[in-house]
Amino acid sequence: MNKTDLVDAPYLRTDLPEFRPGDTVKVHVRVVEAGRERIQVFQGVVIRRQGGGLQETFTVRKISFGVGVERTFPLHSPSIGKLEVVSRGHVRRAKLYYLRERRGKKARIRERRLGDEELAAIAAAEAERAAAGNAAAADDEASESDEAVETDEAVETPETPDAEALEVEAPDADTADAADVPAAETSVDEAPAADAGAETEPSEAEIQG
């Protein structure tokens, strides 16, 4: 196993059926045009399947108006909406390049009849892939939930002022008021002093008398 297989594992698709060269398939491709998405169906014979892992591709060939058209798709690409197996072919090669030189009846592929054992094996393989995909999705959800819990714990809640701090601030206000009171008293005391000075001065009547 390569080191990159662990990184590619979450991106492998498990919802595609089992197929091989010689099978006739319908590939539902997502096409985006002018901001709109539509599904385009490409039906043909699988003439090649190569690569492995996330880089695996397959080539589908069809005859359109007498002209052979081939298209290569990445197997695990999200642009493939759905893949349907129309029929299974009986061939003895992995690469069916000889179909490019044949026309009409010569290009036909004999259909392969599946027995009960083969159908059971295919169903078991698809079930295993689906289970692996569900397990990987569950692991991803669990890791995301753990990260969310860690981020919630990392967020610090704002500290509320304690009652003792409020009680300590109250005397400061009282001392400020007390400091203002003596200033007012001194201004009041200065007024009688001025009156006393006015009474000691002799009046004009007393001087004339």
Coordinates of N, CA and C in Angstrom, one line a residue:
M1 N 0.8 -1.2 0.0 CA 0.0 0.0 0.0 C 0.9 1.3 0.0
N2 N 0.5 2.2 -0.9 CA 1.3 3.5 -0.9 C 0.9 4.4 0.2
K3 N 1.8 5.3 0.5 CA 1.5 6.3 1.6 C 0.4 7.2 1.3
T4 N 0.1 7.4 0.0 CA -1.0 8.3 -0.4 C -2.3 7.7 -0.4
D5 N -2.4 6.3 -0.2 CA -3.7 5.7 -0.2 C -4.5 6.1 1.0
L6 N -3.9 6.4 2.1 CA -4.6 6.8 3.3 C -5.2 8.2 3.1
V7 N -4.5 9.0 2.3 CA -5.0 10.4 2.0 C -6.1 10.3 1.0
D8 N -6.0 9.4 0.0 CA -7.0 9.3 -1.0 C -8.3 8.6 -0.6
A9 N -8.2 7.8 0.4 CA -9.3 6.9 0.8 C -10.6 7.7 1.0
P10 N -10.7 8.9 1.7 CA -11.9 9.6 1.9 C -12.6 10.1 0.6
Y11 N -11.8 10.2 -0.5 CA -12.3 10.7 -1.7 C -12.7 9.6 -2.7
L12 N -12.5 8.4 -2.4 CA -12.9 7.3 -3.3 C -14.4 7.1 -3.3
R13 N -15.0 7.0 -4.4 CA -16.5 6.8 -4.5 C -16.8 5.3 -4.3
T14 N -17.9 5.1 -3.6 CA -18.3 3.7 -3.3 C -19.7 3.4 -3.8
D15 N -20.3 4.4 -4.5 CA -21.7 4.3 -5.0 C -21.7 3.8 -6.4
L16 N -20.6 3.5 -7.0 CA -20.6 3.1 -8.5 C -20.6 1.6 -8.5
P17 N -21.4 1.0 -9.5 CA -21.4 -0.5 -9.6 C -20.1 -1.0 -10.2
E18 N -20.0 -2.3 -10.1 CA -18.8 -3.0 -10.6 C -19.0 -3.2 -12.1
F19 N -18.0 -2.9 -12.9 CA -18.0 -3.1 -14.3 C -16.6 -3.3 -14.8
R20 N -16.5 -3.8 -16.0 CA -15.1 -4.1 -16.6 C -15.2 -3.9 -18.1
P21 N -14.0 -3.9 -18.8 CA -14.1 -3.7 -20.2 C -15.0 -4.7 -20.9
G22 N -15.7 -4.2 -21.9 CA -16.7 -5.0 -22.7 C -18.1 -4.8 -22.2
D23 N -18.3 -4.2 -21.1 CA -19.6 -3.9 -20.6 C -20.2 -2.6 -21.2
T24 N -21.4 -2.6 -21.5 CA -22.1 -1.4 -22.0 C -22.7 -0.6 -20.8
V25 N -22.3 0.7 -20.7 CA -22.7 1.5 -19.6 C -23.3 2.8 -20.0
K26 N -24.1 3.4 -19.1 CA -24.6 4.7 -19.2 C -24.0 5.6 -18.2
V27 N -23.3 6.6 -18.7 CA -22.6 7.6 -17.8 C -23.4 8.9 -17.7
H28 N -23.9 9.2 -16.6 CA -24.6 10.4 -16.4 C -23.6 11.5 -15.9
V29 N -23.3 12.4 -16.8 CA -22.3 13.4 -16.6 C -23.0 14.8 -16.3
R30 N -22.5 15.4 -15.2 CA -23.0 16.8 -14.9 C -22.3 17.8 -15.8
V31 N -23.1 18.6 -16.5 CA -22.5 19.6 -17.4 C -23.1 21.0 -16.9
V32 N -22.2 21.9 -16.7 CA -22.5 23.3 -16.2 C -22.4 24.2 -17.4
E33 N -23.5 24.9 -17.8 CA -23.5 25.8 -18.9 C -24.2 27.1 -18.5
A34 N -23.6 28.2 -18.6 CA -24.3 29.5 -18.3 C -24.8 29.5 -16.9
G35 N -24.1 28.9 -16.0 CA -24.6 28.9 -14.6 C -25.6 27.9 -14.3
R36 N -26.0 27.1 -15.2 CA -27.0 26.1 -15.0 C -26.4 24.7 -15.1
E37 N -26.9 23.8 -14.3 CA -26.3 22.4 -14.4 C -27.4 21.5 -15.0
R38 N -26.9 20.6 -15.9 CA -27.8 19.6 -16.5 C -27.0 18.3 -16.5
I39 N -27.8 17.2 -16.8 CA -27.2 15.9 -16.9 C -27.2 15.4 -18.3
Q40 N -26.0 15.0 -18.8 CA -25.8 14.5 -20.1 C -25.4 13.0 -20.0
V41 N -26.2 12.2 -20.8 CA -26.0 10.8 -20.7 C -25.1 10.3 -21.9
F42 N -24.0 9.6 -21.6 CA -23.1 9.1 -22.6 C -23.1 7.6 -22.5
Q43 N -23.7 6.9 -23.5 CA -23.8 5.4 -23.5 C -22.9 4.8 -24.5
G44 N -22.1 3.8 -24.1 CA -21.2 3.1 -25.0 C -20.6 1.9 -24.3
V45 N -19.6 1.4 -25.0 CA -18.9 0.2 -24.5 C -17.6 0.6 -23.9
V46 N -17.3 0.0 -22.7 CA -16.1 0.3 -22.0 C -14.9 -0.5 -22.7
I47 N -14.0 0.3 -23.3 CA -12.9 -0.4 -24.0 C -11.6 -0.4 -23.2
R48 N -11.6 0.4 -22.1 CA -10.3 0.4 -21.3 C -10.6 0.9 -19.9
R49 N -9.9 0.3 -19.0 CA -10.0 0.7 -17.6 C -8.6 0.6 -17.1
Q50 N -8.0 1.8 -16.7 CA -6.6 1.8 -16.3 C -6.4 2.7 -15.1
G51 N -5.2 2.5 -14.5 CA -4.9 3.2 -13.3 C -5.4 2.6 -12.0
G52 N -5.3 3.2 -10.9 CA -5.7 2.7 -9.7 C -5.9 3.8 -8.7
G53 N -6.7 3.6 -7.7 CA -6.9 4.6 -6.6 C -7.7 5.8 -7.2
L54 N -7.3 6.9 -6.7 CA -8.0 8.2 -7.1 C -7.7 8.6 -8.5
Q55 N -6.7 8.0 -9.2 CA -6.3 8.3 -10.5 C -6.9 7.3 -11.5
E56 N -7.7 6.4 -11.2 CA -8.3 5.4 -12.1 C -9.2 6.1 -13.1
T57 N -9.1 5.7 -14.3 CA -10.0 6.2 -15.4 C -10.5 5.1 -16.2
F58 N -11.6 5.3 -17.0 CA -12.1 4.4 -17.9 C -12.6 5.1 -19.2
T59 N -12.5 4.4 -20.3 CA -12.8 5.0 -21.6 C -14.0 4.3 -22.2
V60 N -15.0 5.1 -22.6 CA -16.2 4.6 -23.2 C -16.3 5.0 -24.7
R61 N -16.6 4.0 -25.5 CA -16.7 4.3 -27.0 C -18.1 4.0 -27.5
K62 N -18.6 4.9 -28.3 CA -19.9 4.8 -29.0 C -19.8 5.2 -30.4
I63 N -20.8 4.8 -31.2 CA -20.9 5.2 -32.6 C -22.0 6.2 -32.7
S64 N -21.6 7.4 -33.2 CA -22.6 8.5 -33.3 C -22.6 9.0 -34.8
F65 N -23.7 8.7 -35.5 CA -23.9 9.0 -36.9 C -22.8 8.5 -37.7
G66 N -22.4 7.2 -37.5 CA -21.4 6.5 -38.2 C -20.0 6.9 -37.9
V67 N -19.8 7.7 -36.8 CA -18.4 8.1 -36.4 C -18.2 7.6 -35.0
G68 N -17.0 7.0 -34.8 CA -16.7 6.6 -33.5 C -16.3 7.7 -32.6
V69 N -16.9 7.7 -31.4 CA -16.6 8.8 -30.4 C -16.2 8.1 -29.1
E70 N -15.0 8.5 -28.6 CA -14.5 7.9 -27.3 C -14.4 9.1 -26.3
R71 N -14.6 8.7 -25.1 CA -14.6 9.7 -24.0 C -14.0 9.0 -22.8
T72 N -13.0 9.6 -22.1 CA -12.4 9.1 -20.9 C -12.9 9.9 -19.7
F73 N -13.3 9.1 -18.7 CA -13.8 9.7 -17.5 C -12.9 9.3 -16.3
P74 N -12.7 10.2 -15.4 CA -12.1 9.8 -14.1 C -13.2 9.0 -13.3
L75 N -12.8 7.9 -12.8 CA -13.8 7.0 -12.1 C -14.4 7.7 -10.9
H76 N -13.5 8.3 -10.1 CA -14.0 8.9 -8.8 C -14.3 10.4 -8.9
S77 N -14.5 10.9 -10.1 CA -14.8 12.3 -10.2 C -16.2 12.7 -9.8
P78 N -16.4 13.8 -9.1 CA -17.8 14.2 -8.7 C -18.6 14.7 -9.9
S79 N -18.0 14.8 -11.1 CA -18.8 15.2 -12.2 C -19.6 14.1 -12.8
I80 N -19.4 12.9 -12.3 CA -20.2 11.7 -12.7 C -21.4 11.6 -11.7
G81 N -22.5 11.9 -12.2 CA -23.7 11.8 -11.3 C -24.1 10.4 -11.0
K82 N -24.1 9.6 -12.0 CA -24.6 8.2 -11.8 C -24.0 7.3 -13.0
L83 N -23.8 6.1 -12.7 CA -23.3 5.1 -13.7 C -24.1 3.9 -13.7
E84 N -24.7 3.5 -14.8 CA -25.6 2.3 -15.0 C -24.9 1.3 -15.9
V85 N -25.0 0.1 -15.5 CA -24.5 -1.0 -16.4 C -25.7 -1.5 -17.2
V86 N -25.7 -1.3 -18.5 CA -26.8 -1.8 -19.4 C -26.7 -3.3 -19.7
S87 N -25.5 -3.7 -20.0 CA -25.3 -5.1 -20.3 C -23.8 -5.4 -20.1
R88 N -23.5 -6.7 -19.9 CA -22.2 -7.2 -19.6 C -21.7 -8.0 -20.8
G89 N -20.5 -7.6 -21.3 CA -19.9 -8.3 -22.4 C -18.9 -9.4 -22.1
H90 N -18.8 -10.4 -23.0 CA -17.9 -11.5 -22.8 C -16.7 -11.2 -23.7
V91 N -15.6 -10.8 -23.1 CA -14.4 -10.5 -23.9 C -13.2 -11.2 -23.2
R92 N -12.1 -11.3 -23.9 CA -10.9 -11.9 -23.4 C -9.7 -11.0 -23.4
R93 N -10.0 -9.7 -23.5 CA -8.9 -8.7 -23.4 C -9.2 -7.6 -22.4
A94 N -8.2 -7.0 -21.9 CA -8.4 -5.8 -21.0 C -8.5 -4.5 -21.8
K95 N -7.9 -4.4 -23.0 CA -8.0 -3.2 -23.8 C -8.6 -3.6 -25.2
L96 N -9.8 -3.1 -25.5 CA -10.5 -3.4 -26.7 C -10.3 -2.4 -27.8
Y97 N -9.0 -2.2 -28.1 CA -8.7 -1.3 -29.2 C -9.1 -1.8 -30.6
Y98 N -9.3 -3.1 -30.7 CA -9.6 -3.7 -32.0 C -11.0 -3.2 -32.5
L99 N -11.8 -2.7 -31.6 CA -13.1 -2.2 -32.0 C -13.0 -1.0 -32.9
R100 N -11.9 -0.3 -32.8 CA -11.8 0.9 -33.7 C -11.7 0.6 -35.1
E101 N -11.3 -0.6 -35.5 CA -11.1 -1.0 -36.9 C -12.3 -1.8 -37.4
R102 N -13.3 -2.0 -36.6 CA -14.4 -2.8 -37.0 C -15.7 -2.0 -37.1
R103 N -16.6 -2.4 -38.0 CA -17.8 -1.7 -38.2 C -19.0 -2.8 -38.3
G104 N -20.1 -2.3 -37.9 CA -21.3 -3.1 -38.0 C -21.3 -4.3 -37.1
K105 N -21.7 -5.5 -37.7 CA -21.8 -6.7 -36.9 C -20.4 -7.2 -36.4
K106 N -19.4 -6.9 -37.0 CA -18.1 -7.3 -36.6 C -17.7 -6.6 -35.3
A107 N -18.3 -5.5 -35.0 CA -17.9 -4.7 -33.8 C -18.8 -5.2 -32.6
R108 N -19.7 -6.1 -32.8 CA -20.6 -6.5 -31.7 C -19.8 -7.4 -30.7
I109 N -20.3 -7.3 -29.4 CA -19.7 -8.0 -28.3 C -20.7 -9.0 -27.8
R110 N -20.4 -10.2 -27.6 CA -21.3 -11.2 -27.1 C -21.6 -10.9 -25.7
E111 N -22.9 -11.0 -25.3 CA -23.3 -10.7 -24.0 C -22.9 -11.8 -23.0
R112 N -22.5 -11.4 -21.9 CA -22.1 -12.4 -20.8 C -23.2 -12.6 -19.9
R113 N -23.6 -13.9 -19.7 CA -24.7 -14.2 -18.8 C -24.1 -14.5 -17.4
L114 N -24.6 -13.9 -16.4 CA -24.1 -14.1 -15.1 C -24.9 -15.1 -14.4
G115 N -24.2 -16.0 -13.7 CA -24.8 -17.0 -12.8 C -25.2 -16.5 -11.4
D116 N -25.8 -17.3 -10.7 CA -26.1 -16.9 -9.3 C -24.9 -16.6 -8.5
E117 N -23.9 -17.4 -8.6 CA -22.7 -17.1 -7.8 C -22.0 -15.8 -8.2
E118 N -22.0 -15.5 -9.5 CA -21.4 -14.2 -9.9 C -22.2 -13.0 -9.4
L119 N -23.5 -13.1 -9.5 CA -24.4 -12.1 -9.0 C -24.2 -11.9 -7.5
A120 N -24.1 -13.0 -6.8 CA -23.9 -12.9 -5.4 C -22.6 -12.2 -5.0
A121 N -21.5 -12.6 -5.8 CA -20.2 -12.0 -5.6 C -20.2 -10.5 -5.8
I122 N -20.9 -10.1 -6.9 CA -21.0 -8.7 -7.3 C -21.7 -7.9 -6.2
A123 N -22.9 -8.5 -5.7 CA -23.7 -7.9 -4.7 C -22.8 -7.7 -3.4
A124 N -22.1 -8.8 -3.1 CA -21.2 -8.7 -1.8 C -20.2 -7.7 -2.0
A125 N -19.6 -7.6 -3.2 CA -18.5 -6.5 -3.4 C -19.1 -5.1 -3.2
E126 N -20.3 -4.9 -3.8 CA -20.9 -3.6 -3.7 C -21.3 -3.3 -2.3
A127 N -21.8 -4.3 -1.5 CA -22.1 -4.1 -0.1 C -20.9 -3.7 0.7
E128 N -19.8 -4.4 0.4 CA -18.5 -4.1 1.1 C -18.1 -2.6 0.8
R129 N -18.2 -2.2 -0.4 CA -17.8 -0.8 -0.8 C -18.7 0.2 -0.1
A130 N -20.0 -0.2 -0.1 CA -20.9 0.8 0.6 C -20.7 0.8 2.1
A131 N -20.4 -0.3 2.7 CA -20.1 -0.3 4.2 C -18.8 0.5 4.4
A132 N -17.8 0.3 3.6 CA -16.5 1.1 3.8 C -16.8 2.6 3.6
G133 N -17.6 2.9 2.6 CA -17.9 4.3 2.5 C -18.7 4.9 3.7
N134 N -19.7 4.1 4.2 CA -20.4 4.6 5.4 C -19.5 4.7 6.6
A135 N -18.6 3.8 6.7 CA -17.6 3.9 7.9 C -16.7 5.1 7.8
A136 N -16.3 5.3 6.5 CA -15.4 6.5 6.3 C -16.2 7.8 6.6
A137 N -17.5 7.8 6.2 CA -18.3 9.0 6.4 C -18.5 9.2 7.9
A138 N -18.8 8.1 8.6 CA -19.0 8.1 10.1 C -17.7 8.6 10.8
D139 N -16.6 8.2 10.4 CA -15.3 8.6 10.9 C -15.1 10.1 10.7
D140 N -15.4 10.6 9.5 CA -15.3 12.0 9.2 C -16.2 12.8 10.1
E141 N -17.5 12.4 10.3 CA -18.4 13.1 11.1 C -17.9 13.1 12.6
A142 N -17.4 12.0 13.1 CA -16.9 11.9 14.4 C -15.7 12.9 14.6
S143 N -14.8 12.9 13.7 CA -13.7 13.8 13.8 C -14.1 15.3 13.7
E144 N -15.1 15.6 12.9 CA -15.6 17.0 12.8 C -16.3 17.4 14.2
S145 N -17.1 16.4 14.8 CA -17.7 16.7 16.0 C -16.7 16.9 17.1
D146 N -15.6 16.1 17.1 CA -14.5 16.3 18.1 C -13.8 17.7 18.0
E147 N -13.6 18.1 16.7 CA -13.0 19.4 16.5 C -13.9 20.5 17.0
A148 N -15.2 20.3 16.7 CA -16.2 21.3 17.2 C -16.2 21.5 18.7
V149 N -16.1 20.3 19.4 CA -16.1 20.4 20.9 C -14.8 21.0 21.3
E150 N -13.7 20.7 20.7 CA -12.4 21.3 21.1 C -12.4 22.8 20.9
T151 N -13.0 23.3 19.8 CA -13.1 24.7 19.5 C -14.0 25.4 20.5
D152 N -15.1 24.7 20.9 CA -16.0 25.3 21.9 C -15.3 25.5 23.3
E153 N -14.4 24.4 23.6 CA -13.7 24.5 24.9 C -12.6 25.6 24.9
A154 N -12.1 25.8 23.7 CA -11.0 26.8 23.5 C -11.5 28.2 23.6
V155 N -12.8 28.4 23.3 CA -13.3 29.8 23.4 C -13.4 30.2 24.8
E156 N -12.9 31.4 25.2 CA -12.9 31.8 26.6 C -14.2 32.7 26.8
T157 N -14.9 32.4 27.9 CA -16.1 33.2 28.2 C -15.7 34.5 28.9
P158 N -16.3 35.6 28.6 CA -16.0 36.9 29.3 C -16.2 36.8 30.8
E159 N -15.3 37.3 31.5 CA -15.4 37.2 33.0 C -16.3 38.3 33.5
T160 N -17.2 38.0 34.4 CA -18.1 38.9 35.0 C -17.5 39.6 36.2
P161 N -17.7 40.8 36.4 CA -17.1 41.5 37.6 C -17.6 40.8 38.9
D162 N -16.7 40.6 39.8 CA -17.1 40.0 41.1 C -17.8 41.1 42.0
A163 N -18.6 40.5 43.0 CA -19.2 41.4 43.9 C -18.2 42.1 44.8
E164 N -17.1 41.4 45.1 CA -16.1 42.1 46.0 C -15.4 43.3 45.2
A165 N -15.2 43.1 43.9 CA -14.7 44.2 43.2 C -15.6 45.4 43.2
L166 N -16.9 45.2 43.1 CA -17.9 46.3 43.2 C -17.8 46.9 44.5
E167 N -17.7 46.1 45.6 CA -17.7 46.7 46.9 C -16.4 47.5 47.2
V168 N -15.3 47.1 46.5 CA -14.1 47.9 46.7 C -14.2 49.2 45.9
E169 N -14.9 49.2 44.8 CA -15.0 50.5 44.1 C -15.9 51.5 44.8
A170 N -16.9 51.0 45.6 CA -17.8 51.9 46.3 C -17.1 52.9 47.2
P171 N -16.2 52.4 48.1 CA -15.5 53.4 49.0 C -14.8 54.5 48.2
D172 N -14.3 54.2 47.0 CA -13.6 55.3 46.2 C -14.6 56.4 45.9
A173 N -15.8 56.0 45.7 CA -16.8 57.1 45.4 C -17.1 57.9 46.7
D174 N -17.1 57.2 47.9 CA -17.3 58.0 49.1 C -16.2 58.9 49.4
T175 N -15.0 58.4 49.2 CA -13.8 59.3 49.5 C -13.8 60.4 48.5
A176 N -14.2 60.3 47.3 CA -14.3 61.4 46.4 C -15.3 62.4 46.9
D177 N -16.5 62.0 47.4 CA -17.5 62.9 48.0 C -16.9 63.6 49.2
A178 N -16.2 62.8 50.0 CA -15.6 63.4 51.3 C -14.6 64.4 50.9
A179 N -13.8 64.2 49.8 CA -12.8 65.2 49.5 C -13.5 66.5 49.0
D180 N -14.7 66.4 48.4 CA -15.4 67.6 47.9 C -16.0 68.4 49.1
V181 N -16.4 67.7 50.2 CA -17.1 68.4 51.3 C -16.2 69.4 51.9
P182 N -15.0 69.1 52.3 CA -14.1 70.1 53.0 C -13.9 71.3 52.1
A183 N -13.9 71.2 50.8 CA -13.7 72.4 50.0 C -14.9 73.3 50.1
A184 N -16.1 72.7 50.2 CA -17.3 73.5 50.3 C -17.3 74.2 51.7
E185 N -16.9 73.5 52.8 CA -16.9 74.1 54.1 C -15.9 75.3 54.2
T186 N -14.8 75.1 53.6 CA -13.8 76.2 53.6 C -14.4 77.5 52.9
S187 N -15.1 77.3 51.9 CA -15.7 78.5 51.2 C -16.7 79.1 52.1
V188 N -17.4 78.3 52.9 CA -18.4 78.9 53.8 C -17.8 79.6 54.9
D189 N -16.6 79.1 55.4 CA -15.9 79.8 56.5 C -15.3 81.1 56.1
E190 N -15.0 81.2 54.9 CA -14.4 82.5 54.4 C -15.4 83.6 54.4
A191 N -16.7 83.3 54.2 CA -17.7 84.4 54.2 C -17.8 85.1 55.5
P192 N -17.9 84.4 56.7 CA -18.0 85.1 58.0 C -16.8 85.9 58.2
A193 N -15.6 85.4 57.8 CA -14.4 86.3 58.0 C -14.5 87.6 57.3
A194 N -15.1 87.6 56.1 CA -15.3 88.8 55.4 C -16.3 89.7 56.1
D195 N -17.3 89.2 56.7 CA -18.3 89.9 57.5 C -17.7 90.5 58.7
A196 N -16.8 89.7 59.4 CA -16.2 90.3 60.6 C -15.3 91.4 60.3
G197 N -14.7 91.4 59.2 CA -13.8 92.5 58.8 C -14.6 93.8 58.5
A198 N -15.8 93.6 57.9 CA -16.7 94.7 57.6 C -17.2 95.3 58.9
E199 N -17.5 94.6 60.0 CA -18.0 95.1 61.3 C -16.9 95.9 62.0
T200 N -15.7 95.6 62.0 CA -14.6 96.3 62.7 C -14.4 97.7 62.1
E201 N -14.7 97.9 60.9 CA -14.4 99.2 60.3 C -15.4 100.2 60.9
P202 N -15.0 101.4 61.3 CA -16.0 102.4 61.9 C -16.8 103.0 60.8
S203 N -18.0 103.3 61.1 CA -18.9 103.9 60.2 C -18.8 105.4 60.2
E204 N -19.3 106.1 59.2 CA -19.1 107.6 59.1 C -19.9 108.3 60.2
A205 N -21.0 107.7 60.6 CA -21.8 108.3 61.7 C -21.0 108.4 63.0
E206 N -20.3 107.3 63.3 CA -19.5 107.2 64.5 C -18.3 108.2 64.5
I207 N -17.7 108.3 63.3 CA -16.6 109.3 63.2 C -17.1 110.7 63.4
Q208 N -18.2 111.1 62.9 CA -18.8 112.5 63.0 C -19.2 112.7 64.5
G209 N -19.7 111.7 65.1 CA -20.2 111.9 66.5 C -19.0 112.0 67.4

